[in-house]
Short mmCIF file of C-alpha atoms in Angstrom, two decimals:
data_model
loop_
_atom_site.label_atom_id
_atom_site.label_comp_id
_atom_site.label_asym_id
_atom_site.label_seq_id
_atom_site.Cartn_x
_atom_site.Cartn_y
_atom_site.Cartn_z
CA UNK K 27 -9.42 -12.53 -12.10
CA UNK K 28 -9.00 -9.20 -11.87
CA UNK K 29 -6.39 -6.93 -14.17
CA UNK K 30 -4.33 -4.38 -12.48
CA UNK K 31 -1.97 -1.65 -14.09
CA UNK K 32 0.38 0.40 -12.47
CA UNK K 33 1.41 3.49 -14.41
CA UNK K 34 4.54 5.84 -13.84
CA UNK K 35 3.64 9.59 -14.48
CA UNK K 36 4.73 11.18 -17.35
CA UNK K 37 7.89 12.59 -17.18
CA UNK K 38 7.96 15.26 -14.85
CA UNK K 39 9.79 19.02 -14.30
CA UNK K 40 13.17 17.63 -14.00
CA UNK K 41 15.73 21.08 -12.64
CA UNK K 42 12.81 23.38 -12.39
CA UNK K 43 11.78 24.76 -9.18
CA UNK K 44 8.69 22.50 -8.79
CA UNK K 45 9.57 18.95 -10.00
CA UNK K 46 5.75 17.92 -9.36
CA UNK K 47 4.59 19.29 -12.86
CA UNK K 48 4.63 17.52 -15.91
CA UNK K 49 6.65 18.82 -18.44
CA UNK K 50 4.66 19.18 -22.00
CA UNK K 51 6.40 15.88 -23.14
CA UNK K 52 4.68 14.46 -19.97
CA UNK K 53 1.40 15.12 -21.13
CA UNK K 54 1.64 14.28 -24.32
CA UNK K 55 3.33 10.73 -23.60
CA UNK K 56 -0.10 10.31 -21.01
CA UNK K 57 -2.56 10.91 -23.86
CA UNK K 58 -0.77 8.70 -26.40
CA UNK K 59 -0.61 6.18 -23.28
CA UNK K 60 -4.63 6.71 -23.35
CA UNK K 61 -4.97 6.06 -26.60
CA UNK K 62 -2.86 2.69 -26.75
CA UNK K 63 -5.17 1.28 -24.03
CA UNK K 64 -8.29 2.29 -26.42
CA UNK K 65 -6.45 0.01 -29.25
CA UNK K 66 -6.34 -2.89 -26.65
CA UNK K 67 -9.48 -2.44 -25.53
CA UNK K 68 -8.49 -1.61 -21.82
CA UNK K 69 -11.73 -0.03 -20.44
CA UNK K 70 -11.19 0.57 -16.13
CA UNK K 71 -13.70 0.08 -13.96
CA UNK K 72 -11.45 2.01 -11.33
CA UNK K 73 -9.06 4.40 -11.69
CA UNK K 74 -6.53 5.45 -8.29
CA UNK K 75 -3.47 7.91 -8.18
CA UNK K 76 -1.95 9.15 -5.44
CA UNK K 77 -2.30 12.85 -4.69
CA UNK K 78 0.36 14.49 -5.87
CA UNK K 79 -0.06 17.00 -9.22
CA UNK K 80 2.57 14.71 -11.59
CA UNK K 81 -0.02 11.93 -10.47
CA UNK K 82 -3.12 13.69 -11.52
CA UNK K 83 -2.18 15.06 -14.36
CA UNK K 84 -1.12 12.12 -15.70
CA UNK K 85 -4.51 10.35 -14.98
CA UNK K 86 -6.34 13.37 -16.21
CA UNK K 87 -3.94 13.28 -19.42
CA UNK K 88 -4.69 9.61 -20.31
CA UNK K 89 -8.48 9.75 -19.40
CA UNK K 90 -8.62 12.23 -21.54
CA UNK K 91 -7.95 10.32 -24.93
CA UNK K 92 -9.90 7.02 -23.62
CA UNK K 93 -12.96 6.00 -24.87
CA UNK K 94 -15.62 5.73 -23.50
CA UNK K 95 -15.12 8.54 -20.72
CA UNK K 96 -14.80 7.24 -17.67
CA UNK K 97 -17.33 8.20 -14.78
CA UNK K 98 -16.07 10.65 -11.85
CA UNK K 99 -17.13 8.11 -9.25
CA UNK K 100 -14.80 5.79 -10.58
CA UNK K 101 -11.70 7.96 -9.31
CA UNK K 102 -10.03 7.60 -6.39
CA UNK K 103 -7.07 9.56 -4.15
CA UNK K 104 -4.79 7.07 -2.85
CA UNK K 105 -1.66 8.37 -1.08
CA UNK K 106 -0.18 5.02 -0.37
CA UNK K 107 0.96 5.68 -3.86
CA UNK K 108 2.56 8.68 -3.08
CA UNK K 109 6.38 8.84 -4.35
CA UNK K 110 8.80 8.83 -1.48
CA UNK K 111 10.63 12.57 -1.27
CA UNK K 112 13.41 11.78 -3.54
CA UNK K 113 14.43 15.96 -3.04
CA UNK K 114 14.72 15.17 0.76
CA UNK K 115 16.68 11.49 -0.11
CA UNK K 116 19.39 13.62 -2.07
CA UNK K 117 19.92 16.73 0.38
CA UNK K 118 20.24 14.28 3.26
CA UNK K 119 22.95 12.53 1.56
CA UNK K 120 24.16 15.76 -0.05
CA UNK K 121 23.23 18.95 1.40
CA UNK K 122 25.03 20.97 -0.73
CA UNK K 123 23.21 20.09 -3.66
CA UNK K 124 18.97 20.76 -1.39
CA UNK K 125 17.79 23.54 -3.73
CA UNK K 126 17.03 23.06 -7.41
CA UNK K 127 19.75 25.81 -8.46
CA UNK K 128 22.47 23.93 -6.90
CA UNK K 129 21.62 20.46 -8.00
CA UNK K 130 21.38 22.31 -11.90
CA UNK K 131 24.74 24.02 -11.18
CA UNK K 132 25.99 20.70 -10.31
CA UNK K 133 24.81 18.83 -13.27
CA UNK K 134 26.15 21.07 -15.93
CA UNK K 135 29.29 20.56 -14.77
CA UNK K 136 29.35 17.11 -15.41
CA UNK K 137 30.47 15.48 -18.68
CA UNK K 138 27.39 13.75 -18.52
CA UNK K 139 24.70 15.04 -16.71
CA UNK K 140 21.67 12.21 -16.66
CA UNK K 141 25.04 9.36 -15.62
CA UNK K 142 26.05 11.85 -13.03
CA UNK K 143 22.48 12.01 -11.30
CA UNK K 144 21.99 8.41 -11.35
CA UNK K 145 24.78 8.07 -9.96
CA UNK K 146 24.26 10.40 -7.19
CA UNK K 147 20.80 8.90 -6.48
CA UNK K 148 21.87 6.03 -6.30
CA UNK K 149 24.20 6.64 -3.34
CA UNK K 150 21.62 8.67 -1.83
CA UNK K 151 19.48 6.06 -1.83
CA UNK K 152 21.74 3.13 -0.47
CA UNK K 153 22.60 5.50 2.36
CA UNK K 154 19.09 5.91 2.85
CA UNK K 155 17.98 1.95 3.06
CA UNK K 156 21.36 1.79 5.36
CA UNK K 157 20.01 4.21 7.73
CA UNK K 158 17.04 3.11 7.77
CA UNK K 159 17.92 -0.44 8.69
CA UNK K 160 20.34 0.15 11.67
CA UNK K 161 19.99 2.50 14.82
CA UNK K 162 21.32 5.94 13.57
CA UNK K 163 19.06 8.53 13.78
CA UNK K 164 16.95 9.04 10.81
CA UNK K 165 15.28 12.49 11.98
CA UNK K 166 16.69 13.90 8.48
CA UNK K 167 14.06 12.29 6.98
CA UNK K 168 11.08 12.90 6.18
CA UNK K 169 9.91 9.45 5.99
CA UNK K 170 12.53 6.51 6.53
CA UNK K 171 12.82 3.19 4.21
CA UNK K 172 10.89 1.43 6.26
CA UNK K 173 8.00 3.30 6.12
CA UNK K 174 8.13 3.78 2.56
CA UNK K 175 7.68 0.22 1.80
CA UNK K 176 4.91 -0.35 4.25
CA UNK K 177 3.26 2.30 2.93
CA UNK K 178 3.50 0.48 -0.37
CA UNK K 179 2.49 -2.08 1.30
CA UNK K 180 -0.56 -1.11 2.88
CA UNK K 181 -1.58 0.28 -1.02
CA UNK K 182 -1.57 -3.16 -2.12
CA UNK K 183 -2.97 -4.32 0.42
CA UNK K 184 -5.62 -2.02 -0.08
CA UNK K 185 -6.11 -2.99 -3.69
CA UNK K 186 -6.52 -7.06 -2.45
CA UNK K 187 -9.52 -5.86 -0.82
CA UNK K 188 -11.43 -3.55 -2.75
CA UNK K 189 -11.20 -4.98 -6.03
CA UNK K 190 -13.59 -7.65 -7.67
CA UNK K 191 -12.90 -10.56 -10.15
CA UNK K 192 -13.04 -9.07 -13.42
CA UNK K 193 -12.19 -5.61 -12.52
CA UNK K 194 -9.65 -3.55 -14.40
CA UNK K 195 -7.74 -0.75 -12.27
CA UNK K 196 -5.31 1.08 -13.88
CA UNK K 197 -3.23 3.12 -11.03
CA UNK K 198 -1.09 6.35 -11.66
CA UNK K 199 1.99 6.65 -9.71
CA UNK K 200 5.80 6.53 -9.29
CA UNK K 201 8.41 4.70 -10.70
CA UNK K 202 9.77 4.17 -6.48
CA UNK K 203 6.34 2.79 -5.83
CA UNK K 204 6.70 0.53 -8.69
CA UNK K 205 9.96 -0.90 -7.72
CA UNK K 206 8.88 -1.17 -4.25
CA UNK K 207 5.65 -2.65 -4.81
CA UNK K 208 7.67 -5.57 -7.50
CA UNK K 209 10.02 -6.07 -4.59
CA UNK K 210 7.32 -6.99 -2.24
CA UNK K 211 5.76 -9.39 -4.48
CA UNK K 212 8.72 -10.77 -6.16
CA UNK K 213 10.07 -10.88 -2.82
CA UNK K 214 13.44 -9.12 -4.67
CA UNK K 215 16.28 -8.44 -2.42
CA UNK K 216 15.90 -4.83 -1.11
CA UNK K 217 19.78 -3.89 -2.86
CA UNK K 218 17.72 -4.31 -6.02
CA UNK K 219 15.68 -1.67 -5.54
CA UNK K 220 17.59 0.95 -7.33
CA UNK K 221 18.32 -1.39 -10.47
CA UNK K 222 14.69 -1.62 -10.86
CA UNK K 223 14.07 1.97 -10.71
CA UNK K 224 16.58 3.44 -12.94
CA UNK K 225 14.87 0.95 -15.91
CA UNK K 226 11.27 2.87 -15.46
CA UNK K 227 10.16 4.33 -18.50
CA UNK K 228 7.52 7.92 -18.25
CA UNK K 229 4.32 6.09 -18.78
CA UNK K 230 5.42 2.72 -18.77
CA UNK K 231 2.89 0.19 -17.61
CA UNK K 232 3.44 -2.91 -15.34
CA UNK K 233 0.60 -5.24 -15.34
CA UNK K 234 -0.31 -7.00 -12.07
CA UNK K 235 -3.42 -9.85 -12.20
CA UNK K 236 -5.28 -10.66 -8.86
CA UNK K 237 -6.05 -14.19 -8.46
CA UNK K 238 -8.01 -15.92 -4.97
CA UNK K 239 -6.34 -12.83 -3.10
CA UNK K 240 -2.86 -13.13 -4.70
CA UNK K 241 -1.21 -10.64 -6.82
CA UNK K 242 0.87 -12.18 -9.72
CA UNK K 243 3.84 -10.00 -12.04
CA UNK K 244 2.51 -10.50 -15.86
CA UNK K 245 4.07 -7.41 -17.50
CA UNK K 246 6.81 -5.20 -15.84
CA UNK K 247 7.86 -1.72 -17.99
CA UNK K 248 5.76 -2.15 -21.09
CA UNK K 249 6.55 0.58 -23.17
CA UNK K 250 5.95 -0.41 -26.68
CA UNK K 251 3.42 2.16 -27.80
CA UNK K 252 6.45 4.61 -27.31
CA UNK K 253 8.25 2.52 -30.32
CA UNK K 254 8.99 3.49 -34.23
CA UNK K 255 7.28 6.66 -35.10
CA UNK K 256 6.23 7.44 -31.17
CA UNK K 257 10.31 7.27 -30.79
CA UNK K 258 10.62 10.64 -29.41
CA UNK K 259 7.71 10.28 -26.41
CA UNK K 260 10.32 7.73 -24.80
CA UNK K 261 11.99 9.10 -21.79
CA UNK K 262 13.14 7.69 -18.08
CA UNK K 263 13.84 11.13 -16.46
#
């Protein structure tokens, strides 16, 4: 049986001009994530992230603080785990809002400005998955729903293979990934997908065990180690 954990990146640059950078909260939630698995004794034998720079970091964060190091040739580049282009999802839906100054201007005129952009993603993504599943033209996109979740997909497909019994992966990637990937093997209602996201914590850790070829939900969101005096390394944007 083999132990699988899939790991959203610390939190990101939310309103700067490159959103694909942790923020120095982000790294220091991915150490203190490294050093939780050393107190349950969660040594990898592979490690895969997909390639974008929120991804590695994170990985490179939480490696950092585990003990014993992990070797090089353990780590892999997976872009199956790749976040979808949530920048592109919103400036589809909302054009006016396509360039980081815009969507800031936007927020801070809001009463409340995390409500008012998960709100707005939310929308953006609905219209997206609606799109996506009838015969308007998606060219807008960069990549449709569709492909999104058979890219997911294929990544855990991908994992089925090349992992042994007793192996312990963790995997560093995006809260959409997540959702998608607990979708496809909870078999959740796509209009669901959203209501999983939105719970994701920076760093939180959903456990997935691989059994005779078949992937099983045993933890979804643990985020624990960011309780009592770790209070303030708990974020979800």
């Amino acid at each position: 049986m083999a132990n699988i954990y899939l790991i959203r990146h610390g939190q990101a640059s939310f309103g700067a001009n490159n959103y694909d950078n942790l923020s120095s909260l982000g790294h220091s939630q991915a150490r203190h994530l490294g050093e939780y698995f050393n107190l349950r004794l969660i040594q990898p034998s592979h490690v895969i992230c997909g390639n974008m720079t929120r991804h590695q970091q994170t990985r490179d964060a939480c490696l950092s603080t585990l003990s014993p190091p992990l070797l090089h040739e353990s780590l892999q580049i997976s872009t199956p785990w790749n976040e979808f282009d949530h920048e592109n999802v919103i400036a589809v839906y909302r054009p006016d809002l396509a360039t980081p100054d815009a969507m800031k201007y936007y927020l801070q005129q809001q009463a409340s400005p995390t409500r008012a952009f998960i709100e707005l993603f939310s929308q953006a993504i609905e219209q997206w998955q609606q799109q996506s599943n009838s015969a308007n033209d998606n060219s807008n996109y960069n990549e449709s729903w569709q492909h999104f979740t058979q890219r997911v997909n294929q990544g855990l497909q991908q994992l089925i293979e090349q992992i042994n019994d007793n192996d312990t992966v963790l995997v560093f990637t995006s809260g959409g990934v997540i959702s998608a990937a607990m979708m496809q093997i909870l078999t959740v209602p796509e209009g669901q997908f959203f209501n999983i996201n939105k719970q994701l914590v920076n760093c939180g850790v959903t456990q997935l065990q691989l059994k005779r070829q078949r992937l099983s939900l045993i933890t979804l969101n643990e985020h624990s180690f960011f309780d009592g005096e770790q209070r303030h390394l708990h974020s979800l944007i």
